Every structure is written in C-alpha cells, then in structure tokens.
Short mmCIF file of C-alpha atoms and ligand atoms in Angstrom, two decimals:
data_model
loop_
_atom_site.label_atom_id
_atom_site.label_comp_id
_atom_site.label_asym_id
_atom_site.label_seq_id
_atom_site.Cartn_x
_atom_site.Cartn_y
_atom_site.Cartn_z
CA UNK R 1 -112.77 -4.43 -15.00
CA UNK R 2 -112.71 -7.92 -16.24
CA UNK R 3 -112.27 -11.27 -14.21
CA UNK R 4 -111.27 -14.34 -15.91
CA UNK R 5 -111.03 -17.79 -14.23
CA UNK R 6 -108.87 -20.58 -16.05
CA UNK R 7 -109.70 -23.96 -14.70
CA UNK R 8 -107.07 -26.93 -13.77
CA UNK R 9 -107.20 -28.09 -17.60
CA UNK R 10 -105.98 -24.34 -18.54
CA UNK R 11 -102.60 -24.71 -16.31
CA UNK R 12 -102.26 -28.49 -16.80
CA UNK R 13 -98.94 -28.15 -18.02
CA UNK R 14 -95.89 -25.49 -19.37
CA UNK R 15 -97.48 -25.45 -22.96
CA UNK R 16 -100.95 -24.62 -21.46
CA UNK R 17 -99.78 -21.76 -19.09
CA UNK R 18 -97.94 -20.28 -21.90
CA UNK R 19 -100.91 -20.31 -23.60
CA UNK R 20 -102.64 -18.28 -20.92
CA UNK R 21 -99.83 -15.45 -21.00
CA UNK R 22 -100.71 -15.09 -24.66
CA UNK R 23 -104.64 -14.33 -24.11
CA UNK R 24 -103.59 -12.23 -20.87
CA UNK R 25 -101.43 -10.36 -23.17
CA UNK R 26 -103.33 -9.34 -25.56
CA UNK R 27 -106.03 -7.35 -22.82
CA UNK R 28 -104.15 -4.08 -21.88
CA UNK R 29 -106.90 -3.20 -19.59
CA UNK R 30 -106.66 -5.05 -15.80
CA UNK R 31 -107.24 -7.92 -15.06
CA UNK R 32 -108.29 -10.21 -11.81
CA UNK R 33 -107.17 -13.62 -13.22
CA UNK R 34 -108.60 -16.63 -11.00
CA UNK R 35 -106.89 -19.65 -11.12
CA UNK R 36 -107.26 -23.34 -10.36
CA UNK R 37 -104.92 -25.72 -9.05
CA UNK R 38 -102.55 -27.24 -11.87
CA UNK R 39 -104.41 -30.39 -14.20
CA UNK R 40 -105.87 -33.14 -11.27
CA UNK R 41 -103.28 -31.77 -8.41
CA UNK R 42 -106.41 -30.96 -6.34
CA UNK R 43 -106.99 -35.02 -6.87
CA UNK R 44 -104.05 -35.89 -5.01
CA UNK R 45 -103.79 -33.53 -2.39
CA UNK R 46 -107.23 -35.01 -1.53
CA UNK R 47 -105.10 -38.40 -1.44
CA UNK R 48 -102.40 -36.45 -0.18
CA UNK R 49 -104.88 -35.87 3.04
CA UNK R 50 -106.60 -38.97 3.48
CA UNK R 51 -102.93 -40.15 4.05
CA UNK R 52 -101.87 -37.49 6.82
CA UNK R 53 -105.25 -38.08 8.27
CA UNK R 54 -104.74 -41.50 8.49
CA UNK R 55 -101.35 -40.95 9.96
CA UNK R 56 -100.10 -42.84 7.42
CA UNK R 57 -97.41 -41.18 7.28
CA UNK R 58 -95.08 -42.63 4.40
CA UNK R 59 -97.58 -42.16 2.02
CA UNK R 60 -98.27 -39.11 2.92
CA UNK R 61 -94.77 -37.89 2.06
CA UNK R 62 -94.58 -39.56 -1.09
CA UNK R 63 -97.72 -38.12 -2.62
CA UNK R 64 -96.18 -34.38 -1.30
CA UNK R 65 -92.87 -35.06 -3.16
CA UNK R 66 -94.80 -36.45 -6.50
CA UNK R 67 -96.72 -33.29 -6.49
CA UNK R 68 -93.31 -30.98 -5.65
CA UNK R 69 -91.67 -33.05 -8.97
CA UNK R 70 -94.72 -32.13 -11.05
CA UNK R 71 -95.00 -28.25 -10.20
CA UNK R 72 -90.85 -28.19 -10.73
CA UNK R 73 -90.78 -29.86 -13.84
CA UNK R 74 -93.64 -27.36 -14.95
CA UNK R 75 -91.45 -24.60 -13.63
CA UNK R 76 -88.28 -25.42 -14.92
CA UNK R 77 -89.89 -25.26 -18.54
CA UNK R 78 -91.11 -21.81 -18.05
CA UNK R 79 -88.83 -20.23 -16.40
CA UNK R 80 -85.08 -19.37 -17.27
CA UNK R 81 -84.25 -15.83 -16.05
CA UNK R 82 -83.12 -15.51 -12.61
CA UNK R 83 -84.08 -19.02 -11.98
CA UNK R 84 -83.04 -19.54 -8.57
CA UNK R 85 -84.26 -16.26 -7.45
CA UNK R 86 -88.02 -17.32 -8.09
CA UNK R 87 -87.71 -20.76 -6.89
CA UNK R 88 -87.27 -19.39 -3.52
CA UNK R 89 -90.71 -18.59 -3.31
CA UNK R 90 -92.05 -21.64 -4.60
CA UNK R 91 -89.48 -23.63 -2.20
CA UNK R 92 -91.52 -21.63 0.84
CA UNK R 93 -94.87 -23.23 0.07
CA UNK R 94 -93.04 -26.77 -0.39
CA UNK R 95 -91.58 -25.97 3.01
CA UNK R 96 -94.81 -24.93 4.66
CA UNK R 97 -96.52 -28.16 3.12
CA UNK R 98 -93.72 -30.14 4.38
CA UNK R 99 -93.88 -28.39 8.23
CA UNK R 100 -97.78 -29.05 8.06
CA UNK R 101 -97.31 -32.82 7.47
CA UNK R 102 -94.64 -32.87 10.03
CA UNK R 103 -97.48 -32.16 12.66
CA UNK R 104 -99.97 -34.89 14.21
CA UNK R 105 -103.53 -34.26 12.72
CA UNK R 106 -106.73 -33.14 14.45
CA UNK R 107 -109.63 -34.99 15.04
CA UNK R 108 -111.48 -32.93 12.76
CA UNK R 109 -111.24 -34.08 8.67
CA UNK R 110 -112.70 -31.09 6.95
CA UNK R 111 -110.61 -29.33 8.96
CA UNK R 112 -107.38 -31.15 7.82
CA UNK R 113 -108.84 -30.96 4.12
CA UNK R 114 -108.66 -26.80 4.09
CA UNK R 115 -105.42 -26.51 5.40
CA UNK R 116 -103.67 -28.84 2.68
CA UNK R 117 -105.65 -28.71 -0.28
CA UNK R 118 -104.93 -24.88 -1.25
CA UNK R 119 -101.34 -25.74 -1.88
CA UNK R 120 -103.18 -26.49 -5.42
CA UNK R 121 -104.07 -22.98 -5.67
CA UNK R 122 -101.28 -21.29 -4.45
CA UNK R 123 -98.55 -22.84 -6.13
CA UNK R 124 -100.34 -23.02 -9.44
CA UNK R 125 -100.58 -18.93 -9.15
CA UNK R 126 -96.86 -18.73 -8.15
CA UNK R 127 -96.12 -20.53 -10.87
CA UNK R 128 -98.00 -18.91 -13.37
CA UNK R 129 -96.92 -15.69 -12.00
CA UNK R 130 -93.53 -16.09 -12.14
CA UNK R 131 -94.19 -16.86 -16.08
CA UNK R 132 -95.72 -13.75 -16.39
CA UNK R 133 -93.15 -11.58 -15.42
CA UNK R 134 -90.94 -13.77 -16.85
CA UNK R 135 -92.55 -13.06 -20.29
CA UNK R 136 -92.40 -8.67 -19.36
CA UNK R 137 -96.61 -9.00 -18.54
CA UNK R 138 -96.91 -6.48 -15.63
CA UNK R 139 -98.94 -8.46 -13.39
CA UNK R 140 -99.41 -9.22 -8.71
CA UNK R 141 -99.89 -11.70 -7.14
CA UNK R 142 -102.29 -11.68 -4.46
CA UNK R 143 -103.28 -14.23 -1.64
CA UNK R 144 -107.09 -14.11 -2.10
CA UNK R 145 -107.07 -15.10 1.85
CA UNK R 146 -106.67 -11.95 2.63
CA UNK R 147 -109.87 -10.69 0.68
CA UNK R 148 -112.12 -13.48 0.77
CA UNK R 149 -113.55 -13.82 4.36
CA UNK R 150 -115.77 -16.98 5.40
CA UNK R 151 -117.25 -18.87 8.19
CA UNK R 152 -115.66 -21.98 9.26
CA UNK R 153 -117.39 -24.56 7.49
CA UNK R 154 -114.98 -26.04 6.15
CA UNK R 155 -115.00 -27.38 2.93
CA UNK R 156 -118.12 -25.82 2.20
CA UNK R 157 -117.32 -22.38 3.91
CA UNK R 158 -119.77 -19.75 3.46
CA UNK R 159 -118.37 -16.53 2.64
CA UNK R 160 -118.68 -13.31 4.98
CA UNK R 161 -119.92 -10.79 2.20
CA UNK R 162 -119.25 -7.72 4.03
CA UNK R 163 -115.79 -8.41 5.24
CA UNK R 164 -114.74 -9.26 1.77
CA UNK R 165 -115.99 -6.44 0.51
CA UNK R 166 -114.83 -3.87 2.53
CA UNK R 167 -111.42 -6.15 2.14
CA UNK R 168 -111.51 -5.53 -1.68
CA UNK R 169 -112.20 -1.85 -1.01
CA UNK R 170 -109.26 -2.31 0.53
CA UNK R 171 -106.82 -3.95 -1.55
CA UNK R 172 -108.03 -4.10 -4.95
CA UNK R 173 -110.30 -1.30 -6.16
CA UNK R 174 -107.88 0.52 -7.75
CA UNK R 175 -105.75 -1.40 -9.99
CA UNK R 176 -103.55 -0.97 -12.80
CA UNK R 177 -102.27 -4.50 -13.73
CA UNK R 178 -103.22 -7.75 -13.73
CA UNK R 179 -103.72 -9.42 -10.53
CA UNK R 180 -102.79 -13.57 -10.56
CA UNK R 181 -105.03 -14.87 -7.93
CA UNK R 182 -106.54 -18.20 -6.51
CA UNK R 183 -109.98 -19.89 -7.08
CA UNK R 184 -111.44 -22.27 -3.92
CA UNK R 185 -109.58 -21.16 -0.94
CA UNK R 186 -110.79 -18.49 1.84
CA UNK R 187 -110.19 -18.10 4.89
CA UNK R 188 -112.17 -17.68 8.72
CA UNK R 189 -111.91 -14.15 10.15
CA UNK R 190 -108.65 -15.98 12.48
CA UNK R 191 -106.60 -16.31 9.16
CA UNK R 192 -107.47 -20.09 9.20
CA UNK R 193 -107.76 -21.10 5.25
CA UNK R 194 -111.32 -22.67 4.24
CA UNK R 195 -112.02 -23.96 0.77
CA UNK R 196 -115.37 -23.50 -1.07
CA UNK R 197 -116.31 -26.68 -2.19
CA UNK R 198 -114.95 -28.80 -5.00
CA UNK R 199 -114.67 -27.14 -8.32
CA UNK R 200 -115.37 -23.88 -6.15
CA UNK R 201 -112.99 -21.51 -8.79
CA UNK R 202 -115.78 -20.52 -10.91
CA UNK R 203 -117.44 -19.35 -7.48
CA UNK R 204 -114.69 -17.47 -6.19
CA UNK R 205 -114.47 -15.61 -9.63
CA UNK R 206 -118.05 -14.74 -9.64
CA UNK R 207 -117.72 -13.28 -6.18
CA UNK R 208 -115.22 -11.07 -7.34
CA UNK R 209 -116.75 -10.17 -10.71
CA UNK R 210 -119.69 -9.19 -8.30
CA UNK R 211 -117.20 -7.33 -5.80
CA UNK R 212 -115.85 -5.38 -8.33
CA UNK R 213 -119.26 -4.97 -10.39
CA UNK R 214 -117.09 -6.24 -13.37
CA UNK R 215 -118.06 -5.81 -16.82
CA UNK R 216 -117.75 -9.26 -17.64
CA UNK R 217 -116.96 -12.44 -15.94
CA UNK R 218 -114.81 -15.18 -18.77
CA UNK R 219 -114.47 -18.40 -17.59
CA UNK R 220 -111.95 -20.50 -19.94
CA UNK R 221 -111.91 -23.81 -20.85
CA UNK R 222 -110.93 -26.97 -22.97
CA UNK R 223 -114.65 -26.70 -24.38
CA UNK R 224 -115.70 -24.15 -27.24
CA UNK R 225 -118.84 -22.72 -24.95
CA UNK R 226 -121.39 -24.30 -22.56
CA UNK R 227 -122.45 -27.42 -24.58
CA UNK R 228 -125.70 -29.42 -24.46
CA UNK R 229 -124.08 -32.42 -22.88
CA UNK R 230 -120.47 -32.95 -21.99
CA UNK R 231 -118.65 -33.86 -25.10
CA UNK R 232 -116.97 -36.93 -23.03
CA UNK R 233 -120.22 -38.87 -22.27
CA UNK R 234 -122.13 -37.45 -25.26
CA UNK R 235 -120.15 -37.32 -28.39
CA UNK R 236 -122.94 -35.39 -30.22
CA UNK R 237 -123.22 -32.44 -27.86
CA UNK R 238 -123.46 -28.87 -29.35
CA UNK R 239 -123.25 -25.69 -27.98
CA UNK R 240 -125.20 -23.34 -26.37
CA UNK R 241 -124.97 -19.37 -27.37
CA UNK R 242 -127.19 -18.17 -24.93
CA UNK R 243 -128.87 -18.80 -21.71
CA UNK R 244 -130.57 -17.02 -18.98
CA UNK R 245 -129.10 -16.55 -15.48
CA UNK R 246 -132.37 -18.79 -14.83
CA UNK R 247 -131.88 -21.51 -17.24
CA UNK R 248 -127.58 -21.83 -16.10
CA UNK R 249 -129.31 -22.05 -12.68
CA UNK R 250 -131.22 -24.84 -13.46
CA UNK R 251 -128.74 -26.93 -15.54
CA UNK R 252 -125.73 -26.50 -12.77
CA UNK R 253 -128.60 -27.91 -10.18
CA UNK R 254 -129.13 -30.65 -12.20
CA UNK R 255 -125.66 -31.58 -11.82
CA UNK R 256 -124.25 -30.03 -15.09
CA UNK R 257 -120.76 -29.95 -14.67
CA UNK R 258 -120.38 -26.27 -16.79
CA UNK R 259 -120.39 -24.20 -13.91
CA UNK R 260 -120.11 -23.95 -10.36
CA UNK R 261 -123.64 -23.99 -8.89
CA UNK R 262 -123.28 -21.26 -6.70
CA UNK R 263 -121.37 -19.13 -9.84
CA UNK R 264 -124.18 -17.38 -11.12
CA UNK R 265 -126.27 -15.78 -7.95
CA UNK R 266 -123.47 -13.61 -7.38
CA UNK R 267 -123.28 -12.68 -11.37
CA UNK R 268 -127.22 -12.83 -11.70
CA UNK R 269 -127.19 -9.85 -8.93
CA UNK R 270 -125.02 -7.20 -10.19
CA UNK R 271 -126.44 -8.50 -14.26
CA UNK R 272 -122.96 -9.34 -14.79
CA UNK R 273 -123.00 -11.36 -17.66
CA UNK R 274 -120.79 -14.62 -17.88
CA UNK R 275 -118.89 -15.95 -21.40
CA UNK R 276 -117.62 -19.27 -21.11
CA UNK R 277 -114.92 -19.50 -24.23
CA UNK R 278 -112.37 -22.02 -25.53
CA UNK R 279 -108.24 -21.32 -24.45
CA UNK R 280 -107.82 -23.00 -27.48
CA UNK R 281 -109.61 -20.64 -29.34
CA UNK R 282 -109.77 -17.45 -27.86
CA UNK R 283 -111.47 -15.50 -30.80
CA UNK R 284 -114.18 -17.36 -31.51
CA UNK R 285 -117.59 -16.46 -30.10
CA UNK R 286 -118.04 -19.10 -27.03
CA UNK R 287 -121.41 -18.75 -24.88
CA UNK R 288 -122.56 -16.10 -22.73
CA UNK R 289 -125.41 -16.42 -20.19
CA UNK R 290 -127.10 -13.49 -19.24
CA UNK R 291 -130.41 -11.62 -18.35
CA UNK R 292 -133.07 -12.41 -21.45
CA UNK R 293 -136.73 -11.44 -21.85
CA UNK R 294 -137.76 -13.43 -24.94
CA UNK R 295 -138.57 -17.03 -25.85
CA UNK R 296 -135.62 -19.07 -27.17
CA UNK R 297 -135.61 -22.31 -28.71
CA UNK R 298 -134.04 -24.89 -26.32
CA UNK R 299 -131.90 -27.58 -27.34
CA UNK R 300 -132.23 -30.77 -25.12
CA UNK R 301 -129.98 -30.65 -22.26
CA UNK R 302 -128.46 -34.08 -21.01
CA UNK R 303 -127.18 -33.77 -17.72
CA UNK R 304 -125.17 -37.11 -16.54
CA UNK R 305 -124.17 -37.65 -12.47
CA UNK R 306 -122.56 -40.82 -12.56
CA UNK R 307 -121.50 -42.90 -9.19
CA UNK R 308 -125.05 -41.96 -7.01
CA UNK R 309 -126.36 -44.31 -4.39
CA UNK R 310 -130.33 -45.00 -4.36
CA UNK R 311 -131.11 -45.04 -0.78
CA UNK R 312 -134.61 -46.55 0.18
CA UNK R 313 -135.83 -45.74 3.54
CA UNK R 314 -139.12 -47.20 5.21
CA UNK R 315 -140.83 -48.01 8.52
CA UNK R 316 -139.89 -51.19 9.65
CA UNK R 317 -143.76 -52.33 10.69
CA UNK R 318 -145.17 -51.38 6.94
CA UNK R 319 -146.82 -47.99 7.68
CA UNK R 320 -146.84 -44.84 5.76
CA UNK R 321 -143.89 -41.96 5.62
CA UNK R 322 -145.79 -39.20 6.60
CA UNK R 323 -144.80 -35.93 7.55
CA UNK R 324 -142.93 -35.76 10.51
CA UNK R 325 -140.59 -39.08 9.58
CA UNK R 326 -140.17 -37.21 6.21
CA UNK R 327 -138.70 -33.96 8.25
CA UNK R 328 -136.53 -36.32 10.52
CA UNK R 329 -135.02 -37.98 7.36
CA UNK R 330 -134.23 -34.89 5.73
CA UNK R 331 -133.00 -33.74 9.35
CA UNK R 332 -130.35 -36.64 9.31
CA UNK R 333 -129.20 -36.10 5.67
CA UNK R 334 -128.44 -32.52 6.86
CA UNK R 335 -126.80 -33.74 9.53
CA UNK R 336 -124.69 -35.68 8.17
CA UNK R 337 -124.15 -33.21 5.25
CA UNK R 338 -125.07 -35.25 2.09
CA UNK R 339 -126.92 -33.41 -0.42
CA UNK R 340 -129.89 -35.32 -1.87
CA UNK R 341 -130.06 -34.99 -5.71
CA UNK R 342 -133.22 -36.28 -6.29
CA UNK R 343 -136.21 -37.34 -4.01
CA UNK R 344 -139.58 -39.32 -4.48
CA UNK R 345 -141.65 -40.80 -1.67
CA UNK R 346 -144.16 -43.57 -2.22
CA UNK R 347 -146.97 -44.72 0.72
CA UNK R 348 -144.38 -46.43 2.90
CA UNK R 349 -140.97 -45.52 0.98
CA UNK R 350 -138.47 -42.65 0.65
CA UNK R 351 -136.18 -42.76 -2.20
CA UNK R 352 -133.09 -40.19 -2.18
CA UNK R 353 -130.51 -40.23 -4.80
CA UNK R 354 -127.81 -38.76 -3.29
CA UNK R 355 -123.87 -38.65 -4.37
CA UNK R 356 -121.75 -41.52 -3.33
CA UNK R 357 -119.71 -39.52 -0.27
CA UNK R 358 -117.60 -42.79 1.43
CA UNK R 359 -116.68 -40.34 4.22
CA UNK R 360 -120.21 -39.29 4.94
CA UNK R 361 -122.86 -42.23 4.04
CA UNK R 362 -122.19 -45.01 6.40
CA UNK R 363 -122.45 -42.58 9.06
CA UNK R 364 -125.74 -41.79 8.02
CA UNK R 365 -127.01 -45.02 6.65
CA UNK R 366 -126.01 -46.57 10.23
CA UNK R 367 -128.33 -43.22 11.89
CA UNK R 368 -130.92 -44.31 9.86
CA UNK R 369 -131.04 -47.63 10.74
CA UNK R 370 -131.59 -46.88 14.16
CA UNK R 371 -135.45 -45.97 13.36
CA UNK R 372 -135.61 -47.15 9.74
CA UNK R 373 -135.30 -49.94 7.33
CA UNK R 374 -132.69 -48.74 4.91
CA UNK R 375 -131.84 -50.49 1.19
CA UNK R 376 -129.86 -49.25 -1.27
CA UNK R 377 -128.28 -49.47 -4.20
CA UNK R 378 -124.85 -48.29 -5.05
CA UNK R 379 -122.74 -47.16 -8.34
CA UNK R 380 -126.35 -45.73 -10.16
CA UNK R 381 -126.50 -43.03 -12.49
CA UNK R 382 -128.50 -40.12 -12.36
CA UNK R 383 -129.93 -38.43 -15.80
CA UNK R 384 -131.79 -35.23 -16.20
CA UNK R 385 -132.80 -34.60 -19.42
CA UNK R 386 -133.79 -30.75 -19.59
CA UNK R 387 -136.40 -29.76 -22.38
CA UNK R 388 -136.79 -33.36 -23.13
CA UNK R 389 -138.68 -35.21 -26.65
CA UNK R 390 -140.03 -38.44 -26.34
CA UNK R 391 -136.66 -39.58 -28.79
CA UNK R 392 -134.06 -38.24 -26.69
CA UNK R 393 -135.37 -40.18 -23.68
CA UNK R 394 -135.64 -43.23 -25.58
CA UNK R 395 -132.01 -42.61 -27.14
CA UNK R 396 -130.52 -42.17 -23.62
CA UNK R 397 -132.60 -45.08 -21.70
CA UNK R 398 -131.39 -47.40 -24.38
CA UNK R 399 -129.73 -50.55 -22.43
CA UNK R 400 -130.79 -48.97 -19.28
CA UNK R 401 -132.26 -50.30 -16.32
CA UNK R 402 -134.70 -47.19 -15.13
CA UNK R 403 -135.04 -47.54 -11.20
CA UNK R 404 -136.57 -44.64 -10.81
CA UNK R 405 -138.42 -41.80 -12.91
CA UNK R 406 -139.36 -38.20 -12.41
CA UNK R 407 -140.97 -35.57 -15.50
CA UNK R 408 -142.15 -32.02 -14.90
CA UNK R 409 -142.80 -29.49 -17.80
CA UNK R 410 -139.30 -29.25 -18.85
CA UNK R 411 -137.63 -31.82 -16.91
CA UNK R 412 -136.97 -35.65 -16.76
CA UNK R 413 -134.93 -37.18 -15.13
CA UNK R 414 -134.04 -41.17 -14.05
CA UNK R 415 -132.23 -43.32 -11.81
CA UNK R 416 -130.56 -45.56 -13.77
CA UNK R 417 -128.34 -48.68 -14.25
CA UNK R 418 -126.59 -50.59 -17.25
CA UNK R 419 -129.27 -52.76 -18.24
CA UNK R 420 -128.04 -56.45 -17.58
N1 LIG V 1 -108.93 -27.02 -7.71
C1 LIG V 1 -110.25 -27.13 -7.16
C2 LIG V 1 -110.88 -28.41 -7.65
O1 LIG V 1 -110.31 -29.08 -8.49
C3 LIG V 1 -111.10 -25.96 -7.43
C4 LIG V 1 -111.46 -25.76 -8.87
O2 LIG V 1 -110.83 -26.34 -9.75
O3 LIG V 1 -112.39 -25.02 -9.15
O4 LIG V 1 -111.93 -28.76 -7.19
MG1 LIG V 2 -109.62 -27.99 -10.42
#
C-alpha cells in the first residue's frame, strides 16, 4: 500500500485537481490519498470563526458564502456528467455549515475552531472525488472521523492510537481502490470532530502510512523535493536527496516549513520511508528521507520563522532566575499553550522566542506580570541556520539587527530584526 498526501497548493484550483487524477491514474495499485483543504480555504474558515465567535454574525455569513462560490466555481469546471446529482452532496456540507452558524457559540474557542474548520477538508475531498469518478478512476470516499480517534484537545488533539487502529482494521485493511480521504481533522471517541494542528495533513498521512505499514509515504507539492531553504525567502535554495528520519526531525523543529513536525515519528517507527516530489513533475526523482547509517555531506540548511515575539522576563528587585522561577515560567507558557521556539537565560533574565499567537500571549504576558517584569519585542524573526559556515551566517545577518544568538555543533540560530 501507498499513501499520498497532496497539500492545499495541489487542489488550489480545477486545473490543479485535474492534475492530481492524472498521477492517481497512472498507480493501478490502491491508494489512501490524503488531502488538504482547497488553496488558503483553511485561512478563511479561521476568519470564518473568529467571526461566529465573535457573534458577528454578518460577517460570518459572508465569509461562508465566499468560500461556497469558490468550491462551486471549482466544481462546476470539473464536473459535467450528472451534475446535479453530485451537487447534492456537496449542497449537504454547505447546509451543515450553514445550520452550525445558525447556532449561538460556546464559550470555548478551540472548541468552535474544530467544528468549522474541517469543512476545508471535507469539501475539498468531495470535490475531488466527484472528479474522480467523473474521469472512470475507481476510487471511496471515506470520512477519516470515523478512523482517526483523539482526545479532546482541540486544535492540537492527540490521537488515540489504539482506537484508530483497531478502526482501520476495521474499515480499511483490505482495499481494492483508491480511497479519497482528509488530512487535519479527527474526532473525540463522542463523534465530536478535533483538528490536529495547523498544516496537520502531512501528520494524518503519516499516521496512516504507519497504520497500514505502507510501503511508502509521497507527500506532493509545488516544490521539486525538500529544499535547503524555502525557495520564497531564499531564491538560491537547492534540494535535498536524502535525509535521515533524524536530520527531517531536526529541520521541522527548527521551524522548517517541509513537513509536519510530528510527520516523521510515526514513519521513523514502522522505517517507512517518506518522498516528497513535485505535482508538477511527477517523474522526476524528488527527495526521500529515510533510515541511513553513513556520513553525508550536508548542505547548509536556512530555516526562517518570521512574525516571533522576544519576550524578556525578570525579577522585579534585580535578583537571579534560578531554578524554581525558571520551572514556574515554563509552567505558565504551558499553561497558556504557547510553544517557546527558542530559550536563553542570563543571571537575572529569561529570553523566550516564542510565535506571535494574538489569542494566547496577552493572556500570558498579563500572568506573568503578576510576579515578573516582562519586555518584549514584537514582529522578530527567528533564523536557524543548520550545518552552518562562517559565510552563510554572515550572508544571512547582512542588514540585520541580531538580538539574540545561540551556536551548538551543527546549529545557529538568531533573533533577529531589519537592521535600521
Ligand atoms: N488545511 C490545513 C491547514 O491549512 C491542514 C493542512 O493543510 O495540512 O493548515
Ligand atoms: Mg492547507
């Protein structure tokens, strides 16, 4: 069994998911295809919820029908046989959107969050689906709710690994077609959907690559591999043929936007290796991470997290962070969920580069302040530079302000700001 995972960019638009149907259809073996939500329509369902959650209601509506327009227009150009037929069960998730926004929210955000946002998911693979069988490509669709079981975390649910297994057992060990199913979402043992995190697809895919003890996990995107840098910020990146489970591990910590960071445990566990290829262009080689032994030669790896907040925490009366104030910080940042990227602590500071959550920081900054005196500094950039050279440094630093610096072995890595 393979799995393959196409991202938002792979589904963007009609020209893009016919694209898809052509490297489906030339696997005759099956399939579990994992799929994102269409282009940025995770994006504005995100808006689409801050709306209903702030009851503002109008809004809220008018994001819902921009998204409906989008998905039909995408529809309308793939599909022609027995149109009205299929758009029946498209019109049943715009309904069920629609009779969810109709409802006063909870109190409870994240909660909110998991119930809306996997409209992405779901009518992406209804929509792709549809194509397939319009096209003759024998292919189900499945509800990955039903397989995937998690705790209620939401929006960073955990998932329940022996439920979904013996769920898979269940419903998808023996199969003889394609399956068209959706990355991100999950849901609680009470049916309630969860999601896994932003960007969680790749996860979801690795799970079930793991699950099924695949042969090979392919994620596809707009890229020709996993590159040294991300071609948008870097215009000189170059790809990368081969890396260890270890070394993938370390880059998506970093922040390296390739993978999911939770995508390769599962894989690493099973040795399931991973390709990550071009949809543009499927035959060439791409780059597969896997288990390896030997010594390669590293390229430098530039890892950029932009729009991080430098937080500064110290004892109002001048003495040292010890200890115990260090474990109550890190207590409050859990708390509060807000993942720390980077940490340093000097005789009376505590720096923490964390991402710049505006649901989650004031709450915490204002916690803080309670015991602490708390600067900080927002709109920073965060840069990791993995197998470093005294060059590359100097290239990247170049009309940078460095507030901050860090170098191990292999690593370096700097808070930084545009140089005035
Ligand atoms: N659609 C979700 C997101 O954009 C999940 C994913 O793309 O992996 O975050
Ligand atoms: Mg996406």
């Amino acid at each position: 069994m393979q799995i393959y995972k196409f991202g938002g960019a792979s589904v963007k638009n009609a020209e893009s998911v016919k694209n898809l149907g052509k490297i489906l259809s030339t696997n005759n073996t099956p399939v579990i295809v994992v799929i994102s939500a269409m282009g940025k329509t995770t994006n504005a369902l995100e808006k689409l919820v801050e709306a209903y959650f702030t009851k503002n209601t109008g809004k809220a509506y008018e994001i819902a029908s921009q998204i409906k327009t989008v998905h039909l227009r995408i529809f309308d150009a793939l599909i022609k046989n027995k149109a009205s037929e299929k758009r029946a069960s498209l019109d049943t998730l715009f309904q069920l959107l629609e009779n969810k926004l109709e409802k006063a929210p909870s109190l409870n955000y994240d909660y909110e969050y998991d119930q809306i946002v996997p409209f992405g998911e779901l009518l992406s693979t209804k929509i792709v689906y549809l194509y397939l069988q319009e096209i003759g490509i024998p292919c189900t669709w499945l509800d990955i709710r039903q397989v995937l079981r998690t705790d209620d975390q939401y929006r960073a649910a955990v998932i329940d690994w022996e439920t979904s297994r013996e769920q898979f057992r269940k419903k998808l060990s023996k199969i003889d077609h394609h399956v068209i199913t959706q990355g991100f979402i999950a849901s609680t043992r009470e049916g309630i959907s969860t999601t896994l995190g932003r960007e969680g697809s790749d996860y979801t895919a690795s799970v079930l690559a793991n699950l099924s003890l695949a042969e090979e996990l392919i994620i596809w995107k707009d890229v020709p591999g996993i590159m040294n840098a991300d071609p948008k910020q870097f215009p000189n990146a170059h790809k990368l043929e081969k890396i260890s489970y270890q070394e993938a591990v370390e880059l998506a910590f970093y922040g390296a936007k390739v993978i999911h960071p939770k995508t390769i445990q599962p894989l690493q566990n099973k040795l399931i290796p991973l390709k990550v290829k071009s949809f543009l262009d499927p035959l060439s080689e791409g780059s597969i991470i896997q288990e390896i032994h030997e010594d390669i030669d590293f390229l430098p790896v530039y890892i950029l997290k932009e729009n991080q907040t430098l937080i500064s925490i110290s004892l109002r009366d001048f003495s040292f962070i010890n200890e115990r104030q260090i474990s109550e910080i890190y207590g409050l940042f859990d708390k509060h969920r807000v993942h720390v990227s980077l940490s340093q602590n000097s005789a009376i500071s505590y720096s923490a580069c964390v991402d710049c959550e505006k649901r989650r920081l004031p709450d915490l900054i204002e916690d803080l302040r309670k015991r602490y005196k708390v600067l900080y500094n927002e709109g920073v950039e965060l840069i990791t530079i993995r197998h470093y050279t005294d060059s590359c440094i100097q290239e990247v630093l170049s009309n940078k302000e460095v507030l901050l610096e860090q170098r191990s072995r292999r690593t370096a890595r700097f808070v930084v700001r545009n140089a005035k």
